[in-house]
Amino acid sequence: MIVVPRNFRRCAPWACVAALVSGLGHVGSAQQKVTTQNGAAQAQVTFSRDIAPILYRSCVLCHRPGESAPFPLLAYTDAKSRARQIAVVTRSRFMPPWLPEEGELKFADELRLSTDEIARIQAWADQGAPEGDPADLPAKPKFAEGWQLGKPDVIARATKPYALTASGSDNYWNFVFRAPIDRTRWLDAIEIRPGDKRLVHHANVLVDRQQNGRRQEIDPGAGFGGMELTIESEVFDPDSHFLFWKPGSIPYVEPDGMALRLDKDTDLVLNTHLQPSGKPETIQPTLGLYFTDKPATLHPILLQLENDRMLDIPAGDKRFVVTDEFTLPVDVDVLAIYPHAHYLGKDLRAIAKFPDGRSETLIHIPDWNLNWQAVYRYAQPFRLPKGTAISMNFVYDNSEDNIRNPNDPPRRVVGGNRAVDEMAHLWLQVLPEPISQGQNDPRVLIVEAMAQHNLQKNPDDFEAHYNLAALLMGRGEVPQAIAHFEHANRIRPNEPTVNNAFGAALLAVGRTEESIPHLTAALNARPDYFDARYNLGNALASLGDFRGALAQFQAAVRINPEDANAEANLGSAFAETGDLKQAKLHYERALRLNPNHELARDNLQQLSREANPR
Amino acid sequence: MSEKPQTFRLVSRLLIPTILLCVCSKPLFSSNQQRLATDLEGKPFDLSHASRGKIVVFIFVRTDCPISNRYAPTIQQLSAQHRNDATFFLVYPDKKETPDAIRKHDREFGYTFAALRDPQHVLVKQSQAQITPEAAVFDASRRLVYHGRIDNLYEDFGHARKSPTTHELADAIEAAIAERPLSGTATPAVGCYISDLE
């Protein structure tokens, strides 16, 4: 330690050192300025001329007031007070967040900085972050206030806000929106406003045509927890759009002809990834729906490769590889890609192998970070011919070197929906070659091929059995469909959707008595299940139990008073049990709902003939 | 001839404290209070007189630094846990952050201990702090015994653990209370650079 004179008491030892250090600091910064001035003679980098254009293009979409980034970078003073930080995070390519490596295929809105831009930022920070001549500043970018696409046709707000705790690890919450529409609408955009953008890392809308999400809410309207969710649908309506929000997202407007159908009583489920801020927060997202008059004429579909069953990663394994490969049954145009893994994912790659042996990288993410996951849209759609094998190759690191490892010490990790589980998913949005009249819908061929592929990987894949059965039913191949429904039913005996569909298939081939236990099981699980009520009514009626049928049809019309078939059948059940007055009333209701309902009209005529025999 | 150099040597040794004195005295006397940290009322803060007998912990923060904000619950909890032995201060090194903005921020984030403003970076230098959030621990005799990260929640920007696995600040506080020497070297913190504020 340096000797300090004893008589100088007011200067405590630390104060002297501090003063000395601060003095040296002054010398240091003075020297730096000299260097700056020297450097300036060669190549001075200024904010106004060199740095502002980079920030305006690649940073201020988020780094401006009210957006997701924690501080603005619009003005010189903003940038100067972060100069060293900007230099560090751009050099490590943490910012701007852009995970895919540069490849042959270009993505829309790539945020990657060039090496030259990064070098320019380093030089600027090293030179003391000079402002330069404000006259060199490019025009400030203009941003729309509020809704980015203008006032939406309809705004849906989450029924109840979610309270996010001050601390803790990342949080996943699903909000269920009751779509406020009274008839089928076509949407060309959904603008997602997640609430406080600093708290939401990403969000994803799922179209829930059968109110699956609501059933998971313990408190109606409050939403429900969970990182991943599956929405099941009975109708052939494969997922077709990515509805994804991440910080800085500009709402995506679907191209002409690719509108999204939204029916009355459809729910939209917003899956959000939230990060505590340090203080308690509440989040209540809103969705803006934009209608179009143009119904969909092009039908994209989301292809999924996955291999969650392969995920059984030993503790400490640094390079665990998961693969899947799917061969296209039809020609498709690829529009977008979305790779997905959780915290152990490290290196994510997807490749297309063409029938002629060539191959092309669809995406390569060398350092996966769940926090910056995104849907990547290609700058130009490109064709993959029938017979092309799409493969995914995901590498996982379950060692303690992977700092995102949610387990300390590492432990065995398997596939699953929770944040501590892993996933190996790759989604592609593809547009099958449009069909001419009379041909099979290529989407059916794709879904069928996917289901067959999934059954090869896992003979007990519930969804694959169900989808295959539904497709076979659609083609009229009922006995084959029944085999797959039976298998799906063995895997999940209480699943109401399967019990109903299985029962309906048995009913269709005349195995009426066997159908009744399945339809009843569906209703035990879900008493307000219209389809199952209707089917059970039909089953009972065909066994001659018209009183039993009557009760089911009555329940069915209470659930859905706008279904002409249920009204007509209720009329028939009344007629068969001798209540002709009630029968007439319900036939008439059926005809009001559907003036062309032939069965109701015929029955009504027969009724009046029987009432007034001539 | 042989004696002269000896004399010179003696003189030159004495000169060292003299030089120090000049450097030392200048900020303390000539610019008076400007080179002092203050509390939110503007009263100068003197570390040597603060909380006698206890250890002192500085936490360098910024209202607009997301990483220091995310640490608020951890910091508040540590201060409550050690309130009998340690006095905590939040230190705001950004001269643009006003006392009112700091009060509002601290209320929102649930801080219940005192905040200091350090626009001239006096405490920053005393603590050798470089980042927000960063901690400095001074023992009861006001020796700087630790400065560095709070824990290892963040490894780098965007590289956060689910929860920290080492707790450097808590360890340093406990060592200082027990008057145990600290082993190992401090790891730099991850966050916003204080030097950007100069």
Coordinates of C-alpha atoms in Angstrom, one line a residue, chain A residues 278-280, chain B residues 72-73 76-77 79 104-113:
Chain A
G278 CA -38.5 -7.8 -11.0
K279 CA -41.9 -6.3 -10.0
P280 CA -45.4 -7.7 -10.0
Chain B
A72 CA -34.8 -6.5 -7.5
P73 CA -36.5 -9.3 -5.6
Q76 CA -34.4 -6.9 -1.5
Q77 CA -34.4 -10.4 0.0
S79 CA -30.9 -6.9 2.4
K104 CA -40.9 6.0 -8.0
H105 CA -38.8 3.1 -9.4
D106 CA -37.8 1.8 -6.0
R107 CA -41.4 1.9 -4.8
E108 CA -42.5 -0.1 -7.9
F109 CA -39.8 -2.7 -7.5
G110 CA -40.4 -3.1 -3.7
Y111 CA -37.1 -1.8 -2.5
T112 CA -37.3 -0.7 1.2
F113 CA -33.7 0.4 1.8

